[in-house]
PDB file of C-alpha atoms in Angstrom:
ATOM      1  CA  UNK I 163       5.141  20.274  -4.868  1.00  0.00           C
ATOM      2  CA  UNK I 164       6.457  18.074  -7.280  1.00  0.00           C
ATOM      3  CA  UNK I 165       8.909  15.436  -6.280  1.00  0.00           C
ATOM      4  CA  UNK I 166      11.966  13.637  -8.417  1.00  0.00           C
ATOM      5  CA  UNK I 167      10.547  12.734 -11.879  1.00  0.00           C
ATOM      6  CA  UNK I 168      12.987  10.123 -14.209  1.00  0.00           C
ATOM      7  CA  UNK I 169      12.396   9.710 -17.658  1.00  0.00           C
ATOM      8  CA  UNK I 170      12.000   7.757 -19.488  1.00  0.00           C
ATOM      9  CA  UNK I 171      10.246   5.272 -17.133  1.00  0.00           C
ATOM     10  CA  UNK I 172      11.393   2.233 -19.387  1.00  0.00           C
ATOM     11  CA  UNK I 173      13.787   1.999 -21.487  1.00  0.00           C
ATOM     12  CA  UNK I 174      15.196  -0.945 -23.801  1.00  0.00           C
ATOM     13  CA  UNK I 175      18.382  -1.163 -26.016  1.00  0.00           C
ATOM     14  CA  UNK I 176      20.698  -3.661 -27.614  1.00  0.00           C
ATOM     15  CA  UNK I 177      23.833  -4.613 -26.519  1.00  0.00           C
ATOM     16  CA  UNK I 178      26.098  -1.974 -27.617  1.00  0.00           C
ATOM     17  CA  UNK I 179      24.208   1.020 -27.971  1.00  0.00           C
ATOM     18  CA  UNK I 180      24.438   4.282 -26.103  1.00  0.00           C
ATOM     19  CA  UNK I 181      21.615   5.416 -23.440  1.00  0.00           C
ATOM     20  CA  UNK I 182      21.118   7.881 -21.581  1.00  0.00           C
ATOM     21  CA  UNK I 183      18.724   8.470 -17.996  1.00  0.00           C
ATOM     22  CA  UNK I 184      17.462  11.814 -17.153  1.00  0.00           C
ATOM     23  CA  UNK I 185      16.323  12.850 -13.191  1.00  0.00           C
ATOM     24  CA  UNK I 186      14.401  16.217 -12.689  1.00  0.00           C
ATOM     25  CA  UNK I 187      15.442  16.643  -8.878  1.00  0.00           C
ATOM     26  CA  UNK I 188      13.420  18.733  -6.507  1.00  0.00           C
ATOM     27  CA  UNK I 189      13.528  22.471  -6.978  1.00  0.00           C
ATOM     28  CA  UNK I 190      16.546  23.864  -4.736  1.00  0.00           C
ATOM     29  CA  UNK I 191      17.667  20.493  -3.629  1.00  0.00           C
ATOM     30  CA  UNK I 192      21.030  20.955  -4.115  1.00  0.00           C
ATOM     31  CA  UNK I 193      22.636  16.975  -3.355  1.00  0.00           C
ATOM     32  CA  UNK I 194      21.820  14.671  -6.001  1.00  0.00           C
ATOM     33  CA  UNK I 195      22.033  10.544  -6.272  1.00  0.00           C
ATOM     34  CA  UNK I 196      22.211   7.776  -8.892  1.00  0.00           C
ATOM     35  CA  UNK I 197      22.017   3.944  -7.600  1.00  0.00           C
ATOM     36  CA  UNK I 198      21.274   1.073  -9.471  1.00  0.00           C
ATOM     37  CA  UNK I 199      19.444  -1.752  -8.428  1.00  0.00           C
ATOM     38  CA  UNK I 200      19.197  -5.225  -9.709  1.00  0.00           C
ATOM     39  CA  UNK I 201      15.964  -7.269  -9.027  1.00  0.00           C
ATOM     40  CA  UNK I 202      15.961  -8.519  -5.326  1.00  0.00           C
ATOM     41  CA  UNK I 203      18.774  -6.229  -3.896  1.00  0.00           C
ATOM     42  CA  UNK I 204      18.794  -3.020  -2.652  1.00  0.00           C
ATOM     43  CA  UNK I 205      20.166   0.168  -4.343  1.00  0.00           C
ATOM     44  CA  UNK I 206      23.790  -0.015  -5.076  1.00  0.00           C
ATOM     45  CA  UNK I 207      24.915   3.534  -5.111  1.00  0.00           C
ATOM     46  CA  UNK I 208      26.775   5.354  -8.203  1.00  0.00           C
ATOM     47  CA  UNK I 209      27.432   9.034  -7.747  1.00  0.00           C
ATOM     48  CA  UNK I 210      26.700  12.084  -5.566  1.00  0.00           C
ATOM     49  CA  UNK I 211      26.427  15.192  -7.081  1.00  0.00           C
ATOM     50  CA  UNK I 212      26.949  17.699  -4.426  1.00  0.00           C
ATOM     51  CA  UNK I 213      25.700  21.374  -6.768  1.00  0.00           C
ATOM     52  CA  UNK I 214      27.849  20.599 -10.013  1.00  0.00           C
ATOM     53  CA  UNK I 215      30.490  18.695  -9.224  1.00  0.00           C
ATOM     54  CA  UNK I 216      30.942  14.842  -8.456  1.00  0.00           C
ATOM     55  CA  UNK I 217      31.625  15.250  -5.042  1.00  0.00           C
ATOM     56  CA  UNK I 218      31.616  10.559  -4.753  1.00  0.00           C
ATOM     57  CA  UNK I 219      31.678   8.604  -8.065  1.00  0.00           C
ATOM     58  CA  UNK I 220      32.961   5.932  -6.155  1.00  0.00           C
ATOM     59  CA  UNK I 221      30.221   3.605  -7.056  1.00  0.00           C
ATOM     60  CA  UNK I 222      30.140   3.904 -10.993  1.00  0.00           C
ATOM     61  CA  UNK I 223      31.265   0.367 -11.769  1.00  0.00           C
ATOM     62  CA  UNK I 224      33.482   0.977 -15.027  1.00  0.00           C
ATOM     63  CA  UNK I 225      34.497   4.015 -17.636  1.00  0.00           C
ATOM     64  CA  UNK I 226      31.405   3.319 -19.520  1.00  0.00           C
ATOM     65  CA  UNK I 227      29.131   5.181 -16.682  1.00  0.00           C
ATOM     66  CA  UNK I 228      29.064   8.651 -16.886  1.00  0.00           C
ATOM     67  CA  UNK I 229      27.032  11.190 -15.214  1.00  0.00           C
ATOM     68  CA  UNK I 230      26.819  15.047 -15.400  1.00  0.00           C
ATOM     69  CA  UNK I 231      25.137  18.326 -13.771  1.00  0.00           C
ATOM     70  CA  UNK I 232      26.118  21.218 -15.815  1.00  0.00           C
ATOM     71  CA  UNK I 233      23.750  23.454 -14.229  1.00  0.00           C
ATOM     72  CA  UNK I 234      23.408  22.287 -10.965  1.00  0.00           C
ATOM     73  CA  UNK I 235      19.644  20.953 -11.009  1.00  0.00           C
ATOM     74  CA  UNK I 236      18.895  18.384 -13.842  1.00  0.00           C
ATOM     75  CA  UNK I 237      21.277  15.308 -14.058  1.00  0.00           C
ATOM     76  CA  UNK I 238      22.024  13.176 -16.980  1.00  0.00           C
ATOM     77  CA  UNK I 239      23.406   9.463 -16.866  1.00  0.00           C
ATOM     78  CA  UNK I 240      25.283   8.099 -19.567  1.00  0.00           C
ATOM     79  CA  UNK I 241      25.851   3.980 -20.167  1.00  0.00           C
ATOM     80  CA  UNK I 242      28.285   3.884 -23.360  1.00  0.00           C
ATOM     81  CA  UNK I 243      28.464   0.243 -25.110  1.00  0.00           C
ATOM     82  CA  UNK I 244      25.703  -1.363 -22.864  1.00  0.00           C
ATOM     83  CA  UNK I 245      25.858  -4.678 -21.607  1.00  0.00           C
ATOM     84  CA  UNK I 246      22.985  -7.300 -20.649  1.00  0.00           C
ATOM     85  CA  UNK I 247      24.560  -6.559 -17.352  1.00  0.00           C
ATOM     86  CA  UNK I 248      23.612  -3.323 -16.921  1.00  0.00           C
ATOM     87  CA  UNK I 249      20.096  -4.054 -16.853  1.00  0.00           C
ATOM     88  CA  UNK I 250      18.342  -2.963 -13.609  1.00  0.00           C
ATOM     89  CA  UNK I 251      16.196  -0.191 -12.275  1.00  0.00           C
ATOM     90  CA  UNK I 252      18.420   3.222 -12.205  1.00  0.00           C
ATOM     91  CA  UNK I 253      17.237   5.268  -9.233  1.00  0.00           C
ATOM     92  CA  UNK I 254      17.503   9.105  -8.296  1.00  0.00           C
ATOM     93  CA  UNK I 255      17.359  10.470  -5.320  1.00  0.00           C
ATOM     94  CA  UNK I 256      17.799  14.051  -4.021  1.00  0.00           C
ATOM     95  CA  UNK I 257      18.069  15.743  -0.591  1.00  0.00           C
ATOM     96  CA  UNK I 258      18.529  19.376   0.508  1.00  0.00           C
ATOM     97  CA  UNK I 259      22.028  18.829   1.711  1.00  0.00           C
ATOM     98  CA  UNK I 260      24.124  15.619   1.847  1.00  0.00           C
ATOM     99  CA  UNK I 261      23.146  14.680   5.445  1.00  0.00           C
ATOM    100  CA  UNK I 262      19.536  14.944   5.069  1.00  0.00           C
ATOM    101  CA  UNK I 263      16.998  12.509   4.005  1.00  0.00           C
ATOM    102  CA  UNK I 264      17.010  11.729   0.357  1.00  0.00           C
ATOM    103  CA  UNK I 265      14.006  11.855  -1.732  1.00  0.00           C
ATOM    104  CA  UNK I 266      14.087   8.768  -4.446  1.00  0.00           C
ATOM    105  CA  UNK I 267      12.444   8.903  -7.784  1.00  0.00           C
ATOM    106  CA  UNK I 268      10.333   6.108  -9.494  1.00  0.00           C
ATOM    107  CA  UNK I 269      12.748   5.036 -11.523  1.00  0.00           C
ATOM    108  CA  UNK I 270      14.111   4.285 -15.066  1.00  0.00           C
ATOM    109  CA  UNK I 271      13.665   0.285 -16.058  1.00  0.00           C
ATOM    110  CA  UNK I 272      16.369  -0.729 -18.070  1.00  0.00           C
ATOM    111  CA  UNK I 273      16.656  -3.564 -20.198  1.00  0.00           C
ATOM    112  CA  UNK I 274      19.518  -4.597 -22.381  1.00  0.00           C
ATOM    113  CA  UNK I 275      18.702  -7.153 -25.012  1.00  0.00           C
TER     114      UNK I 275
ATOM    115  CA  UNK S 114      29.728   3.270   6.023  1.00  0.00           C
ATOM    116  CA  UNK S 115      28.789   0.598   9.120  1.00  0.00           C
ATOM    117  CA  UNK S 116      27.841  -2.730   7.435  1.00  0.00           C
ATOM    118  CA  UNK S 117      24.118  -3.833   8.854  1.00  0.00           C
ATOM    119  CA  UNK S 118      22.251  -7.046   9.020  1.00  0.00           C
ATOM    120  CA  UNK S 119      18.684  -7.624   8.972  1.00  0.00           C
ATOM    121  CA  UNK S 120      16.382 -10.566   8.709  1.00  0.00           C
ATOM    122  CA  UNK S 121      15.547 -11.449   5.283  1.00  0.00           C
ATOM    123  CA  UNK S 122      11.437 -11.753   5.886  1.00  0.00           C
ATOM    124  CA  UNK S 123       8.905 -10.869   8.295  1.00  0.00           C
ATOM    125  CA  UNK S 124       5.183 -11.390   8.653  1.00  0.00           C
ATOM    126  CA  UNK S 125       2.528  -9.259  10.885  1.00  0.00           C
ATOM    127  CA  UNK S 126      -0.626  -9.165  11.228  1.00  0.00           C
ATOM    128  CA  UNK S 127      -2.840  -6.353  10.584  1.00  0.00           C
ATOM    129  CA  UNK S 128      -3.756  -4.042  12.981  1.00  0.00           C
ATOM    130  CA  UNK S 129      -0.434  -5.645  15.401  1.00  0.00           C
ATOM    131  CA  UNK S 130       2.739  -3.788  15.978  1.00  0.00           C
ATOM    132  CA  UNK S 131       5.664  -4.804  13.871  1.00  0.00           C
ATOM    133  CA  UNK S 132       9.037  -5.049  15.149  1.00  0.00           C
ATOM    134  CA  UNK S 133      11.903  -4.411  12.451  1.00  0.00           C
ATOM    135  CA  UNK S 134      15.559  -5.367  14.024  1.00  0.00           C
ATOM    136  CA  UNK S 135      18.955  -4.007  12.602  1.00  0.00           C
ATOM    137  CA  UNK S 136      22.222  -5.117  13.906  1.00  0.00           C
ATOM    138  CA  UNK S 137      24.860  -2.450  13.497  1.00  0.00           C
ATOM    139  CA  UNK S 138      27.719  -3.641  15.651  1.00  0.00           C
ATOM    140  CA  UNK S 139      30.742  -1.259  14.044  1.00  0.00           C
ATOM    141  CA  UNK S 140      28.836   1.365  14.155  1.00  0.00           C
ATOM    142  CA  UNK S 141      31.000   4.925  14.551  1.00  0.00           C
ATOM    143  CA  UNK S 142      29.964   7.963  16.579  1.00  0.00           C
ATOM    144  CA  UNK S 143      29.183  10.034  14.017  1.00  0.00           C
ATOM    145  CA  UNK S 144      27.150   7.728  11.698  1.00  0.00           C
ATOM    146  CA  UNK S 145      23.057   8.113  12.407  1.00  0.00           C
ATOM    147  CA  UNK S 146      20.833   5.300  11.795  1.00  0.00           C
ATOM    148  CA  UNK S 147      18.110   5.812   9.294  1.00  0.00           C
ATOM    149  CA  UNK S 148      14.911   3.708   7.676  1.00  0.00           C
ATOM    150  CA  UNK S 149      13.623   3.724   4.604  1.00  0.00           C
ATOM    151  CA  UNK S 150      10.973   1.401   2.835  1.00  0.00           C
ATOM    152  CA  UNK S 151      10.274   0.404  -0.757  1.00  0.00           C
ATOM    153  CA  UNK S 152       6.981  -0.310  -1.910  1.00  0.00           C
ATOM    154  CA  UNK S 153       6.621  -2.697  -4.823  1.00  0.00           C
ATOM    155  CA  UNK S 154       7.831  -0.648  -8.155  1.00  0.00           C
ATOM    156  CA  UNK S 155       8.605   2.457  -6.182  1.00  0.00           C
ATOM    157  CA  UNK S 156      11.455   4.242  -4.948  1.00  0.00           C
ATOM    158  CA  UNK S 157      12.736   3.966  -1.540  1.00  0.00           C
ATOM    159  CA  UNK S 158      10.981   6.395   0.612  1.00  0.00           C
ATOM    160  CA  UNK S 159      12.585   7.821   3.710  1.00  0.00           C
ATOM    161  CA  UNK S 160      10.927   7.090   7.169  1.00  0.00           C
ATOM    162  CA  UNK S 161      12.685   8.121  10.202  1.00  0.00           C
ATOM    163  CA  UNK S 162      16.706   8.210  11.612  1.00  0.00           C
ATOM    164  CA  UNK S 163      18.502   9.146  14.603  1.00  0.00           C
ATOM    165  CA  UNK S 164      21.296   9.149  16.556  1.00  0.00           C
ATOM    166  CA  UNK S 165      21.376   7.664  19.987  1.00  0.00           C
ATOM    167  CA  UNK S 166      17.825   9.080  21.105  1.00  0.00           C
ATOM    168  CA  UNK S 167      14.805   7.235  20.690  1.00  0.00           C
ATOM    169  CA  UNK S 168      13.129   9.129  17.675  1.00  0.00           C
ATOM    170  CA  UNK S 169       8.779   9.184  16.756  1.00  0.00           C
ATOM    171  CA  UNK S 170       7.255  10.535  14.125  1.00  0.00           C
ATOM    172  CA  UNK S 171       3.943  10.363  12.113  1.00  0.00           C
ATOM    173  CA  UNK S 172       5.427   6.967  10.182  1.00  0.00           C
ATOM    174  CA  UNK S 173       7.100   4.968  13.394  1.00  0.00           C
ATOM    175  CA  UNK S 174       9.576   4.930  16.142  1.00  0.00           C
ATOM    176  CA  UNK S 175      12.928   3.988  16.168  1.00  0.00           C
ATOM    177  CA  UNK S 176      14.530   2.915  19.304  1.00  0.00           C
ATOM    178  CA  UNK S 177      18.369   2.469  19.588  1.00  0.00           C
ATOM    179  CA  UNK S 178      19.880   0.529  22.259  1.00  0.00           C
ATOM    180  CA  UNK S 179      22.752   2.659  24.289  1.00  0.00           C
ATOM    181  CA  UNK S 180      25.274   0.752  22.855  1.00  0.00           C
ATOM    182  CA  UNK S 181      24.444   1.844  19.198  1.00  0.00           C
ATOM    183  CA  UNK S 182      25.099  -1.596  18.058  1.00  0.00           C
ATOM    184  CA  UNK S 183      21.387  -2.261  17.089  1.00  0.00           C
ATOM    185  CA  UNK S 184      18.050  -0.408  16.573  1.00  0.00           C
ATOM    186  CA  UNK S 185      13.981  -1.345  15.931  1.00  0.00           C
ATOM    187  CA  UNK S 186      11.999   0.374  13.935  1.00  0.00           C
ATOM    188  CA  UNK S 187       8.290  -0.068  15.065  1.00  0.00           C
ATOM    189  CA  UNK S 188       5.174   0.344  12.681  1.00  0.00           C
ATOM    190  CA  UNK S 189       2.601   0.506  15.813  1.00  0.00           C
ATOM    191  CA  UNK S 190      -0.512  -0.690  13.717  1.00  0.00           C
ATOM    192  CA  UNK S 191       0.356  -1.993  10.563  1.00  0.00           C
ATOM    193  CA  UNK S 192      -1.685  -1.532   7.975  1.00  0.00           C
ATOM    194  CA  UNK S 193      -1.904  -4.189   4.450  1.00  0.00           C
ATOM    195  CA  UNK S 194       0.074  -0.600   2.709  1.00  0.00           C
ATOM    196  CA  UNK S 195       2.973  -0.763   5.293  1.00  0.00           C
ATOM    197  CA  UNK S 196       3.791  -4.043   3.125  1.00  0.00           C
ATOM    198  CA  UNK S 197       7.519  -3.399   1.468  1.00  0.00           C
ATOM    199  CA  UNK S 198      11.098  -3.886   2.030  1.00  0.00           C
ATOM    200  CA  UNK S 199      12.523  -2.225   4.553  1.00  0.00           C
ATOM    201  CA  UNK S 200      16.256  -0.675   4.622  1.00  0.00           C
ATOM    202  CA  UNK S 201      18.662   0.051   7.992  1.00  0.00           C
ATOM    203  CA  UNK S 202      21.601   2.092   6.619  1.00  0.00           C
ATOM    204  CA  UNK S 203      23.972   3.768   8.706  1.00  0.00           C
ATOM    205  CA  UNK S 204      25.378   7.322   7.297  1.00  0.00           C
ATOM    206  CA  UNK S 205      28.582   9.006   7.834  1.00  0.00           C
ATOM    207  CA  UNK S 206      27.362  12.809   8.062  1.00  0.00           C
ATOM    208  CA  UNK S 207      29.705  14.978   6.604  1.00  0.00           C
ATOM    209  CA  UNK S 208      29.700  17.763   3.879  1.00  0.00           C
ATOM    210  CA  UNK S 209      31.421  15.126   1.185  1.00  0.00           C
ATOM    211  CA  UNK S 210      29.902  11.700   2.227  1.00  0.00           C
ATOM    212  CA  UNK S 211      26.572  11.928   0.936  1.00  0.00           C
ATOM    213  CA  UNK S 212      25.818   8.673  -0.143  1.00  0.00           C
ATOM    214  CA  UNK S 213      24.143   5.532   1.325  1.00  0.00           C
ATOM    215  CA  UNK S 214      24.674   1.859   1.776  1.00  0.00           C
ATOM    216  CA  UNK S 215      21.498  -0.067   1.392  1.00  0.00           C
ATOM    217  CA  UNK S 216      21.811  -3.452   2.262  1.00  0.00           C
ATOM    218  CA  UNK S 217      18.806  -6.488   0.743  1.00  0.00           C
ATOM    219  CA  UNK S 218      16.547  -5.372   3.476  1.00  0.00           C
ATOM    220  CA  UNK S 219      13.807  -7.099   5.483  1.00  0.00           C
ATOM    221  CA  UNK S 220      10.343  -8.137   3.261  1.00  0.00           C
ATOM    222  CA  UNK S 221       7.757  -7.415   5.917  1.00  0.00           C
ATOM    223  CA  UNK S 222       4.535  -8.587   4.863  1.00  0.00           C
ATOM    224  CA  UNK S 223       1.285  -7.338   6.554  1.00  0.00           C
ATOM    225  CA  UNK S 224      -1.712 -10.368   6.338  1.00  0.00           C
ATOM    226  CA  UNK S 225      -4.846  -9.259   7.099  1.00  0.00           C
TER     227      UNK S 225
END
């Protein structure tokens, strides 16, 4: 079956503009991830999505990250006034269940000029 | 989540075993050890995890000491695709703690 799809794949914006990151999880998978990670590191994790709700946000650096799950499958993250800093590779991951293993996406490239 | 530490690089050789160390020394009881790898441009992609039993599947073995403080994972014949960086992360396993702490990882590169 299909696996975690991100789109777009690349994306790049000028400082100050809005974007936003879509992940397709896997069909019934009901925990879903957003890390970041910056070239050389490992993923820094963002939020947990746990059905609808945000059951972690813990990891969203500042009020200008944003992520929803209306419906409980597709997730949407939203950067507000973006910074060169923000530029990294934003990953997805989901799992059937928070304690099992996670499936990660490809990725979406972000670059903010 | 348990902080863990693993060398920065490592080199095999094709066809050899290779030998990935994780240190894990505050480990809790009811975190599990798990592996995952990243292959250049890819997302991480899970390989094995366990608890306090030495664990085998398809992918590798993992073998935790009976202390918990450190496990190997072991690629038995490496192959030039099992080059990537590979992640140790200890997990808290409840309903609400979902999420995992990936440290930098060890670069194991396979030469031929």
């Amino acid at each position: 079956g299909a696996g975690v799809s991100q789109t777009p794949s690349n994306k790049v914006t000028e400082k100050g503009k809005y974007v936003e990151l879509r992940c397709d999880p896997i069909s019934g998978h009901t925990a879903l991830y957003w890390y970041r990670q910056s070239l050389g590191q490992g993923p820094e994790f963002l939020i947990y999505f746990q059905g609808t709700g945000a059951a972690d946000d813990s990891g969203l650096p500042n009020d200008r990250f944003f992520a929803v799950r209306p419906e409980g499958s597709v997730s949407t993250l939203k950067i507000q006034r973006t910074e060169r800093g923000d530029s990294a590779v934003y990953l997805c991951a989901s799992a059937n269940g928070p304690t099992v293993e996670q499936f990660f996406g490809p990725g979406t490239r972000l670059t903010v000029l | 989540d348990a902080k863990t530490t693993q060398p920065p690089s490592m080199d095999c050789a094709e066809g050899r075993a290779a030998n990935l160390p994780c240190n894990h020394s505050t480990i809790s009881g009811n975190e599990y050890v798990y592996w995952y790898r990243q292959i250049h441009s890819q997302g991480p992609q899970y390989i094995i995890h366990g608890l306090k039993n030495n664990e085998t599947n398809e992918m590798a073995s993992l073998i935790i000491t009976e202390d918990r403080k450190s496990s190997t994972l072991i690629l038995p014949h490496a192959t030039l695709r099992d080059t990537a960086v590979y992640y140790c992360i200890v997990r808290v396993l409840n309903t609400n703690a979902g999420k995992s702490t990936f440290g930098d990882g060890t670069t194991l590169t396979v030469k031929p």
